Amino acid sequence: MKTVICYFSGTGNTRKVAEGFASIFTERGDEVLTVSVDGLTLCKKLPDNLIKQISDCDLFGLGYPIYAFNAPPIVLQFAKRLPRLTKNKRTFIFNSSGEPLKLNNISSLKLCGILKRRRFDVTNEYHYCMPYNIMFRHSDEMACKMWETARRLIPLDAKNMLNGEKHLLKRVRCGALIAWVMRCQQWGGQLNGRMYSVSKDCIRCGKCVNDCPSHNIRITKKGKFKFGGKCLMCMRCAHLCPRNAIRIGLFNGWKVNGPYSFIAPKTEEEKQHYNRLLTKAYEQYFAEAEQRINNEAQ
Ligand SMILES: Cc1cc2nc3c(=O)[nH]c(=O)nc-3n(C[C@H](O)[C@H](O)[C@H](O)COP(=O)(O)O)c2cc1C
């Protein structure tokens, strides 16, 4: 079986999930192509070889982080560049988000419409809770628990999908309207992106310039940073800056800097969960996942 998995990941969480799915298919001996959509939307057309691989595959997967209860615009743009197929292609969606709220289930509404028009038939969708890359930093213990849970759920989800089971997320009432309203985050992000700046700690290593998926950052000949109007608010520049030197405009108080280690902390101090927000929702998410993992292991 041939599978193509395309994904966008601002700060690495969704990439981990994409790689998790890819490794399950590879272990089965399937042919798997995993592609980051970074840069692909800068051209009008997707590369011919990618279009061919996608058209020929048996299963197509598309993954993204949830932004304000929506799929990021770069993923929608990518979907709009997909070929119009002559027959239905089995498709699955996976997404990661910082919290387990059911409202996140509406994130794929617009994307599903775009895919449907191209005959990508979304039969399965999976959501995984992963650490926040904005707003607040999850403790290393929490981040580790989230990834551990996703890592154990992915094989179950892949197995069920390969057995032909359908799995779609339950939308909340008025989901389309809520998602539409929340899409104001996209232009808000573009406006705010122009307000990004760098502090004196910046060493001009150029990492942010090279990493930015929308090529929105440049350094002028005089060494000044220019942040354009195409910011996706993916947080990659600020999150991965080695000197924590990027200020994210009006949302600077929400900045989460530095990649998560995903390694279980050992000391009590390290285990502190800095944020008590939505504790019940997280507990429920972990309890349901644990129950499923135990049930399916029997
Ligand atoms: C601009 C922005 C908006 C976000 N909106 C949501 C949201 O609506 N719900 C949620 O649970 N997480 C939200 N998050 C958190 C991310 O979805 C989460 O941290 C995700 O795992 C990041 O994945 P990545 O590392 O692949 O970019 C948001 C993050 C950003 C940067």
XYZ file of N, CA, C and O in Angstrom, residues 178-289:
448
model
N -18.784 29.451 14.384
C -17.707 29.742 15.346
C -16.349 29.747 14.619
O -15.533 30.647 14.801
N -16.136 28.741 13.779
C -14.860 28.649 13.056
C -14.672 29.879 12.175
O -13.575 30.446 12.091
N -15.759 30.311 11.535
C -15.691 31.480 10.633
C -15.304 32.735 11.434
O -14.429 33.495 11.034
N -15.949 32.910 12.582
C -15.631 34.086 13.421
C -14.167 34.022 13.883
O -13.433 35.010 13.824
N -13.742 32.837 14.309
C -12.392 32.703 14.851
C -11.310 32.879 13.783
O -10.146 33.095 14.120
N -11.709 32.822 12.513
C -10.704 33.010 11.455
C -10.151 34.432 11.426
O -9.202 34.724 10.705
N -10.756 35.327 12.232
C -10.190 36.677 12.326
C -8.770 36.600 12.893
O -7.958 37.503 12.712
N -8.461 35.487 13.572
C -7.088 35.297 14.094
C -6.072 35.386 12.952
O -4.945 35.839 13.147
N -6.501 34.973 11.747
C -5.537 34.913 10.638
C -5.088 36.304 10.225
O -3.898 36.555 10.067
N -6.061 37.233 10.045
C -5.598 38.579 9.671
C -5.044 39.324 10.867
O -4.156 40.155 10.746
N -5.562 38.981 12.066
C -4.991 39.560 13.293
C -3.522 39.167 13.413
O -2.668 39.986 13.768
N -3.245 37.921 13.092
C -1.867 37.414 13.147
C -0.970 38.132 12.151
O 0.187 38.445 12.443
N -1.548 38.411 10.970
C -0.747 39.109 9.946
C -0.417 40.537 10.386
O 0.694 41.025 10.196
N -1.427 41.180 10.990
C -1.191 42.549 11.493
C -0.164 42.528 12.615
O 0.789 43.304 12.643
N -0.363 41.591 13.547
C 0.536 41.494 14.692
C 1.955 41.118 14.245
O 2.933 41.555 14.835
N 2.019 40.325 13.168
C 3.329 39.889 12.663
C 4.226 41.068 12.311
O 5.446 41.012 12.475
N 3.614 42.157 11.840
C 4.399 43.346 11.481
C 4.991 44.005 12.729
O 5.886 44.832 12.636
N 4.419 43.648 13.888
C 4.897 44.276 15.142
C 5.984 43.452 15.819
O 6.422 43.785 16.908
N 6.373 42.342 15.217
C 7.462 41.549 15.790
C 8.733 42.394 15.787
O 8.938 43.244 14.908
N 9.612 42.118 16.739
C 10.897 42.829 16.772
C 11.930 41.939 17.441
O 11.579 40.894 18.012
N 13.186 42.348 17.344
C 14.228 41.547 17.997
C 14.893 42.374 19.097
O 15.016 43.594 18.986
N 15.325 41.701 20.127
C 15.968 42.406 21.244
C 17.478 42.463 20.999
O 17.988 41.865 20.047
N 18.167 43.122 21.895
C 19.621 43.266 21.721
C 20.358 41.923 21.905
O 21.527 41.812 21.577
N 19.643 40.910 22.391
C 20.280 39.592 22.547
C 20.488 38.872 21.210
O 21.201 37.869 21.145
N 19.838 39.403 20.165
C 19.918 38.743 18.853
C 21.368 38.706 18.356
O 22.083 39.705 18.438
N 21.789 37.547 17.845
C 23.165 37.424 17.342
C 23.181 37.362 15.804
O 24.187 37.029 15.194
N 22.017 37.645 15.200
C 21.884 37.649 13.747
C 22.355 36.338 13.093
O 23.034 36.335 12.093
N 21.973 35.243 13.721
C 22.369 33.936 13.176
C 21.547 33.610 11.930
O 21.913 32.740 11.147
N 20.397 34.279 11.771
C 19.585 34.076 10.568
C 18.682 32.855 10.651
O 17.994 32.521 9.682
N 18.633 32.201 11.796
C 17.803 30.979 11.917
C 16.334 31.291 11.633
O 15.683 30.582 10.874
N 15.854 32.384 12.225
C 14.431 32.735 12.039
C 14.143 33.033 10.568
O 13.098 32.645 10.035
N 15.091 33.705 9.906
C 14.908 34.069 8.492
C 14.784 32.792 7.655
O 13.885 32.648 6.822
N 15.685 31.850 7.903
C 15.687 30.603 7.124
C 14.510 29.700 7.473
O 14.007 28.978 6.616
N 14.092 29.738 8.734
C 13.047 28.805 9.182
C 11.628 29.248 8.834
O 10.735 28.416 8.757
N 11.405 30.556 8.673
C 10.032 31.059 8.547
C 9.309 30.408 7.364
O 9.752 30.523 6.224
N 8.191 29.718 7.615
C 7.516 29.001 6.516
C 6.888 29.928 5.482
O 6.621 29.510 4.362
N 6.635 31.204 5.857
C 6.046 32.094 4.854
C 7.071 33.136 4.367
O 6.696 34.108 3.726
N 8.334 32.893 4.668
C 9.426 33.789 4.227
C 9.089 35.244 4.548
O 9.180 36.119 3.697
N 8.712 35.445 5.790
C 8.201 36.748 6.191
C 9.251 37.610 6.897
O 8.983 38.746 7.227
N 10.431 37.020 7.127
C 11.447 37.760 7.894
C 12.681 37.986 7.022
O 13.124 37.066 6.333
N 13.171 39.201 7.044
C 14.436 39.428 6.326
C 15.307 40.402 7.109
O 14.818 41.157 7.957
N 16.606 40.326 6.821
C 17.544 41.254 7.465
C 18.037 42.196 6.371
O 18.491 41.731 5.310
N 17.915 43.479 6.595
C 18.327 44.444 5.567
C 19.863 44.530 5.525
O 20.551 44.029 6.419
N 20.341 45.221 4.490
C 21.801 45.357 4.362
C 22.398 46.054 5.579
O 23.534 45.819 5.952
N 21.562 46.900 6.212
C 22.061 47.601 7.409
C 21.946 46.748 8.672
O 22.210 47.221 9.777
N 21.491 45.505 8.484
C 21.408 44.585 9.636
C 20.126 44.714 10.442
O 20.034 44.195 11.550
N 19.124 45.428 9.858
C 17.852 45.582 10.590
C 16.895 44.450 10.207
O 16.860 44.027 9.055
N 16.080 44.052 11.186
C 15.094 43.007 10.902
C 13.814 43.615 10.354
O 13.332 44.624 10.863
N 13.263 42.983 9.304
C 11.977 43.423 8.760
C 11.009 42.247 8.848
O 11.302 41.154 8.336
N 9.900 42.472 9.506
C 8.864 41.446 9.590
C 7.704 41.895 8.701
O 7.151 42.983 8.902
N 7.359 41.088 7.709
C 6.335 41.476 6.726
C 4.919 41.150 7.193
O 4.682 40.861 8.368
N 4.003 41.185 6.244
C 2.582 41.007 6.572
C 2.053 39.619 6.266
O 0.851 39.433 6.085
N 2.955 38.616 6.197
C 2.480 37.274 5.848
C 2.610 36.297 7.021
O 2.599 35.085 6.831
N 2.750 36.857 8.230
C 3.006 35.992 9.401
C 1.829 35.036 9.635
O 0.667 35.433 9.607
N 2.154 33.772 9.877
C 1.125 32.763 10.165
C 0.889 32.625 11.660
O 0.030 31.872 12.092
N 1.735 33.295 12.435
C 1.755 33.136 13.902
C 2.007 31.686 14.290
O 1.425 31.179 15.252
N 2.869 31.031 13.531
C 3.165 29.621 13.832
C 4.103 29.510 15.015
O 4.285 28.430 15.564
N 4.753 30.614 15.366
C 5.634 30.718 16.541
C 7.017 30.122 16.333
O 7.835 30.120 17.239
N 7.279 29.626 15.123
C 8.563 28.933 14.942
C 9.747 29.848 15.243
O 10.690 29.461 15.913
N 9.684 31.089 14.732
C 10.832 31.992 14.904
C 11.118 32.232 16.379
O 12.262 32.098 16.835
N 10.065 32.553 17.143
C 10.264 32.901 18.554
C 10.557 31.667 19.396
O 11.408 31.696 20.281
N 9.853 30.588 19.089
C 9.971 29.356 19.881
C 11.373 28.758 19.772
O 11.925 28.252 20.742
N 11.931 28.829 18.570
C 13.210 28.151 18.351
C 14.406 29.107 18.337
O 15.527 28.689 18.046
N 14.175 30.375 18.629
C 15.293 31.329 18.636
C 16.295 30.927 19.731
O 15.929 30.837 20.909
N 17.563 30.708 19.360
C 18.529 30.235 20.370
C 18.806 31.263 21.462
O 19.312 30.916 22.522
N 18.485 32.548 21.195
C 18.746 33.581 22.213
C 17.456 34.156 22.807
O 17.504 35.162 23.494
N 16.331 33.563 22.490
C 15.036 34.063 22.977
C 14.916 35.562 22.688
O 14.492 36.345 23.538
N 15.316 35.947 21.475
C 15.458 37.380 21.180
C 14.284 37.968 20.403
O 14.275 39.160 20.124
N 13.281 37.138 20.049
C 12.184 37.667 19.230
C 10.985 38.029 20.098
O 10.521 37.211 20.894
N 10.501 39.253 19.912
C 9.289 39.692 20.633
C 8.123 39.548 19.661
O 8.207 40.039 18.524
N 7.055 38.891 20.145
C 5.954 38.589 19.208
C 4.821 39.623 19.302
O 3.659 39.283 19.466
N 5.201 40.871 19.150
C 4.228 41.966 19.078
C 3.342 42.044 20.300
O 3.792 41.901 21.438
N 2.029 42.231 20.051
C 1.077 42.420 21.150
C 0.959 41.191 22.056
O 0.491 41.286 23.174
N 1.359 40.042 21.514
C 1.195 38.790 22.278
C 2.472 38.351 22.981
O 2.635 37.175 23.302
N 3.393 39.310 23.203
C 4.688 38.906 23.752
C 4.563 38.210 25.112
O 5.354 37.329 25.426
N 3.533 38.590 25.860
C 3.329 37.957 27.167
C 2.939 36.487 27.040
O 2.954 35.744 28.010
N 2.557 36.086 25.843
C 2.133 34.697 25.606
C 3.238 33.857 24.965
O 3.008 32.739 24.528
N 4.424 34.425 24.892
C 5.479 33.706 24.172
C 5.937 32.476 24.953
O 6.098 32.523 26.163
N 6.134 31.399 24.229
C 6.656 30.157 24.812
C 7.961 29.864 24.093
O 7.955 29.505 22.924
N 9.066 30.057 24.781
C 10.334 29.889 24.072
C 11.015 28.564 24.423
O 10.960 28.102 25.551
N 11.655 27.999 23.413
C 12.475 26.806 23.628
C 11.700 25.538 23.365
O 10.568 25.396 23.815
N 12.285 24.612 22.596
C 11.573 23.364 22.301
C 11.339 22.542 23.556
O 12.083 22.644 24.523
N 10.273 21.745 23.531
C 10.022 20.828 24.640
C 10.956 19.629 24.502
O 11.232 19.185 23.379
N 11.400 19.112 25.645
C 12.361 17.994 25.559
C 11.635 16.657 25.355
O 12.187 15.727 24.797
N 10.401 16.558 25.819
C 9.615 15.316 25.752
C 10.293 14.177 26.523
O 10.064 13.014 26.248
N 11.178 14.562 27.454
C 11.825 13.548 28.301
C 11.247 13.707 29.703
O 11.153 14.833 30.211
N 10.858 12.590 30.303
C 10.211 12.657 31.622
C 11.152 13.288 32.649
O 12.287 12.848 32.795
N 10.671 14.331 33.345
C 11.517 14.950 34.365
C 11.653 14.050 35.594
O 10.773 13.233 35.861
N 12.739 14.237 36.316
C 12.970 13.340 37.461
C 12.690 14.007 38.801
O 12.143 13.410 39.695
N 13.034 15.294 38.934
C 12.868 15.931 40.241
C 11.450 16.480 40.410
O 10.770 16.771 39.421
N 11.040 16.624 41.663
C 9.703 17.144 41.961
C 9.531 18.552 41.386
O 8.488 18.910 40.880
N 10.616 19.322 41.491
C 10.567 20.714 41.018
C 10.273 20.761 39.514
O 9.432 21.504 39.040
N 10.942 19.871 38.780
C 10.741 19.829 37.329
C 9.326 19.373 36.965
O 8.819 19.675 35.904
N 8.722 18.599 37.902
C 7.414 18.017 37.599
C 6.270 19.014 37.724
O 5.148 18.713 37.368
N 6.568 20.210 38.267
C 5.509 21.200 38.476
C 4.778 21.484 37.163
O 5.402 21.715 36.151
N 3.474 21.473 37.247
C 2.692 21.890 36.086
C 2.385 23.363 36.295
O 1.592 23.724 37.151
N 3.053 24.247 35.542
C 2.978 25.673 35.822
C 1.571 26.220 35.666
O 1.220 27.208 36.241
N 0.770 25.591 34.853
C -0.541 26.144 34.589
C -1.652 25.180 34.989
O -1.633 24.029 34.585
N -2.584 25.691 35.743
C -3.663 24.833 36.248
C -4.921 24.949 35.388
O -5.971 24.438 35.736
N -4.799 25.660 34.286
C -5.955 25.884 33.415
C -6.467 24.552 32.846
O -5.663 23.699 32.454
N -7.761 24.391 32.794
C -8.392 23.230 32.156
C -7.925 21.880 32.701
O -7.920 20.889 31.977
N -7.513 21.853 33.962
C -6.976 20.603 34.527
C -7.945 19.442 34.314
O -7.536 18.349 33.938
N -9.248 19.720 34.526
C -10.254 18.639 34.419
C -10.301 18.088 32.997
O -10.389 16.887 32.790
N -10.259 19.004 32.020
C -10.337 18.564 30.617
C -9.134 17.689 30.266
O -9.271 16.672 29.581
N -7.948 18.072 30.756
C -6.765 17.244 30.488
C -6.900 15.890 31.162
O -6.594 14.855 30.564
N -7.367 15.908 32.417
C -7.509 14.632 33.147
C -8.445 13.696 32.392
O -8.192 12.517 32.248
N -9.546 14.281 31.882
C -10.517 13.469 31.144
C -9.896 12.905 29.856
O -10.076 11.749 29.522
N -9.138 13.756 29.177
C -8.480 13.322 27.928
C -7.550 12.136 28.214
O -7.592 11.118 27.547
N -6.709 12.270 29.269
C -5.764 11.198 29.589
C -6.499 9.940 30.039
O -6.120 8.832 29.669
N -7.567 10.124 30.837
C -8.298 8.954 31.345
C -8.950 8.192 30.184
O -8.873 6.964 30.113
N -9.568 8.933 29.256
C -10.223 8.264 28.119
C -9.204 7.541 27.249
O -9.430 6.428 26.783
N -8.048 8.201 27.048
C -7.000 7.594 26.211
C -6.493 6.317 26.881
O -6.362 5.270 26.230
